[in-house]
Amino acid sequence: MPRTIAVLGGTGPEGFGLALRWVRAGETVIIGSRDASRARETAAKIQTAVGSNARVSGDENRAACAAADILVLTIPFEGHCALLKQIKSAIRAGSIVIDTTVPLAASVGGRATRTLGIWEGSAAQQAAEIVPQGVSTVAAFHNTSADILNGDAPIDCDVVVCSDDAEASKTVRALAAKIPGVRAIDGGKLENARIVEQITALLIGLNIRHKGHAGIRITGLPPQAYR
Amino acid sequence: MPRTIAVLGGTGPEGFGLALRWVRAGETVIIGSRDASRARETAAKIQTAVGSNARVSGDENRAACAAADILVLTIPFEGHCALLKQIKSAIRAGSIVIDTTVPLAASVGGRATRTLGIWEGSAAQQAAEIVPQGVSTVAAFHNTSADILNGDAPIDCDVVVCSDDAEASKTVRALAAKIPGVRAIDGGKLENARIVEQITALLIGLNIRHKGHAGIRITGLPPQAYR
């Protein structure tokens, strides 16, 4: 049976973009949303964009979660904890939770160029505290521009992947590498997610200042680091 | 009269590398150290490497500071506050202080892959609180590998420059661009230094994990952003 990826919050721009890219790469994706009909609309849009071979559907977040092996959180930070608590009992044992969340101060009415301090260190570590035992949390895809993901061009950005589960990290790096242009880099432990999350706030500031769609590339590592 | 750059802590690897690159580019540099004779030894090394046209000398930190317009802090975080307090009254009005300091947890016996929380937000903001009025603080050169700076190869790394003084930021960006390979990017306000500082801890982790000399490139910005 092929694996199924549920993109929770997949009606938003980052989730839509990741889902689009993975469906194009032949993955099976369920768009998750609070509203099942909006999720189905988004899935239909991806179907139209990718063509008849596309394996994509839409459902309510909890139902999407129950039908998938890989869950991708692409919701704003203000909904992060609440969504995790809501889906927690629906997460299958052995699943991987990919957390793309950045704790922007915009979540509490502040600026998108600043971050909030998280008690656990990062949004991803907060997620890891909430998910059931036997479910691995992997932090990734914080720095990829939603606008670029939504288009057809390759992504000029590396994805730094952080997790305490080396196998889960490897799976997510392989998934990242399916997006044209992306190089996936093993960023080590989940605790390092705090830095990768904050880079997004810096990139948002650069986008505002310089009117671009900033990403990052890590230079100076041997070729095997980008696998 | 040409400007003079004092590289305080210039006997260490990062300071040595920056000084070497700037002397090569024709700048006038004073190596600063706690120990004037060590500073002079380092200056002699640079003289030998660059040749007879090199304008480089060495002196004790406070004396180096009093003879310069641009001060570059390249000392470990554990000496950051103490050095600033020591040199404070020797800093000329109108000077620019370039802070390259990263508050690594290694400063208090922890890991170089982790950072300390700074009350002001970043080492650079801590510096800005200490320097006299009329002296501008600019955060830059956190992410450039000392090992690569010490060699002859171009630097495959962008320098994100943060300051509340737009003119000082421009001066420092021009200085960064004198190092072959470096692109300088206006990173906005000094408060953004907290993210740029932390990126270094991530890069150190990547270096340990993947055995490299990691740097970063910012992608996706229009050409004028890199000036």
Short mmCIF file of N, CA, C and O in Angstrom, two decimals, chain A residues 9-13 16 31-45 57-60:
data_model
loop_
_atom_site.label_atom_id
_atom_site.label_comp_id
_atom_site.label_asym_id
_atom_site.label_seq_id
_atom_site.Cartn_x
_atom_site.Cartn_y
_atom_site.Cartn_z
N GLY A 9 -4.28 21.88 7.28
CA GLY A 9 -4.19 23.29 6.94
C GLY A 9 -3.81 23.45 5.48
O GLY A 9 -3.25 24.46 5.07
N GLY A 10 -4.14 22.45 4.71
CA GLY A 10 -3.70 22.40 3.31
C GLY A 10 -4.45 23.35 2.39
O GLY A 10 -4.13 23.44 1.20
N THR A 11 -5.43 24.07 2.93
CA THR A 11 -6.10 25.08 2.11
C THR A 11 -5.35 26.41 2.15
O THR A 11 -5.61 27.30 1.35
N GLY A 12 -4.41 26.55 3.08
CA GLY A 12 -3.57 27.75 3.14
C GLY A 12 -2.46 27.69 2.10
O GLY A 12 -2.21 26.63 1.52
N PRO A 13 -1.76 28.81 1.87
CA PRO A 13 -0.79 28.87 0.77
C PRO A 13 0.39 27.90 0.91
O PRO A 13 0.79 27.27 -0.07
N PHE A 16 -1.02 24.27 0.53
CA PHE A 16 -1.42 24.06 -0.87
C PHE A 16 -0.20 23.81 -1.74
O PHE A 16 -0.17 22.89 -2.55
N ILE A 31 -5.82 16.61 1.50
CA ILE A 31 -5.84 17.97 2.04
C ILE A 31 -6.73 17.96 3.27
O ILE A 31 -7.88 17.49 3.21
N GLY A 32 -6.21 18.45 4.41
CA GLY A 32 -7.02 18.55 5.62
C GLY A 32 -7.38 20.00 5.90
O GLY A 32 -6.59 20.90 5.62
N SER A 33 -8.59 20.20 6.40
CA SER A 33 -9.03 21.55 6.77
C SER A 33 -10.07 21.41 7.87
O SER A 33 -10.63 20.32 8.08
N ARG A 34 -10.32 22.50 8.58
CA ARG A 34 -11.42 22.47 9.55
C ARG A 34 -12.72 22.16 8.83
O ARG A 34 -13.63 21.55 9.35
N ASP A 35 -12.79 22.64 7.57
CA ASP A 35 -14.01 22.57 6.77
C ASP A 35 -13.77 21.57 5.63
O ASP A 35 -13.01 21.83 4.70
N ALA A 36 -14.44 20.42 5.71
CA ALA A 36 -14.22 19.34 4.72
C ALA A 36 -14.52 19.80 3.29
O ALA A 36 -13.83 19.40 2.35
N SER A 37 -15.51 20.67 3.14
CA SER A 37 -15.86 21.05 1.77
C SER A 37 -14.79 21.97 1.18
O SER A 37 -14.45 21.89 0.00
N ARG A 38 -14.21 22.83 2.00
CA ARG A 38 -13.09 23.65 1.52
C ARG A 38 -11.90 22.75 1.17
O ARG A 38 -11.19 23.00 0.19
N ALA A 39 -11.68 21.73 1.97
CA ALA A 39 -10.58 20.80 1.69
C ALA A 39 -10.80 20.13 0.35
O ALA A 39 -9.86 20.00 -0.46
N ARG A 40 -12.05 19.74 0.06
CA ARG A 40 -12.34 19.08 -1.22
C ARG A 40 -12.18 20.04 -2.40
O ARG A 40 -11.69 19.66 -3.45
N GLU A 41 -12.57 21.30 -2.19
CA GLU A 41 -12.36 22.32 -3.24
C GLU A 41 -10.87 22.45 -3.57
O GLU A 41 -10.48 22.53 -4.74
N THR A 42 -10.05 22.52 -2.53
CA THR A 42 -8.60 22.66 -2.74
C THR A 42 -8.05 21.43 -3.45
O THR A 42 -7.23 21.55 -4.37
N ALA A 43 -8.52 20.26 -3.06
CA ALA A 43 -8.08 19.02 -3.71
C ALA A 43 -8.45 19.04 -5.19
O ALA A 43 -7.65 18.65 -6.06
N ALA A 44 -9.64 19.55 -5.49
CA ALA A 44 -10.10 19.62 -6.89
C ALA A 44 -9.21 20.57 -7.69
O ALA A 44 -8.89 20.31 -8.86
N LYS A 45 -8.79 21.66 -7.06
CA LYS A 45 -7.90 22.62 -7.73
C LYS A 45 -6.57 21.94 -8.09
O LYS A 45 -6.02 22.13 -9.18
N SER A 57 -7.21 14.07 -2.45
CA SER A 57 -8.59 14.21 -1.97
C SER A 57 -8.60 15.22 -0.83
O SER A 57 -7.54 15.73 -0.44
N GLY A 58 -9.78 15.51 -0.32
CA GLY A 58 -9.87 16.48 0.77
C GLY A 58 -10.78 15.96 1.86
O GLY A 58 -11.72 15.21 1.59
N ASP A 59 -10.48 16.33 3.12
CA ASP A 59 -11.33 15.89 4.23
C ASP A 59 -11.11 16.82 5.43
O ASP A 59 -10.19 17.65 5.44
N GLU A 60 -11.92 16.62 6.42
CA GLU A 60 -11.76 17.36 7.68
C GLU A 60 -10.45 16.90 8.33
O GLU A 60 -10.04 15.74 8.16
#
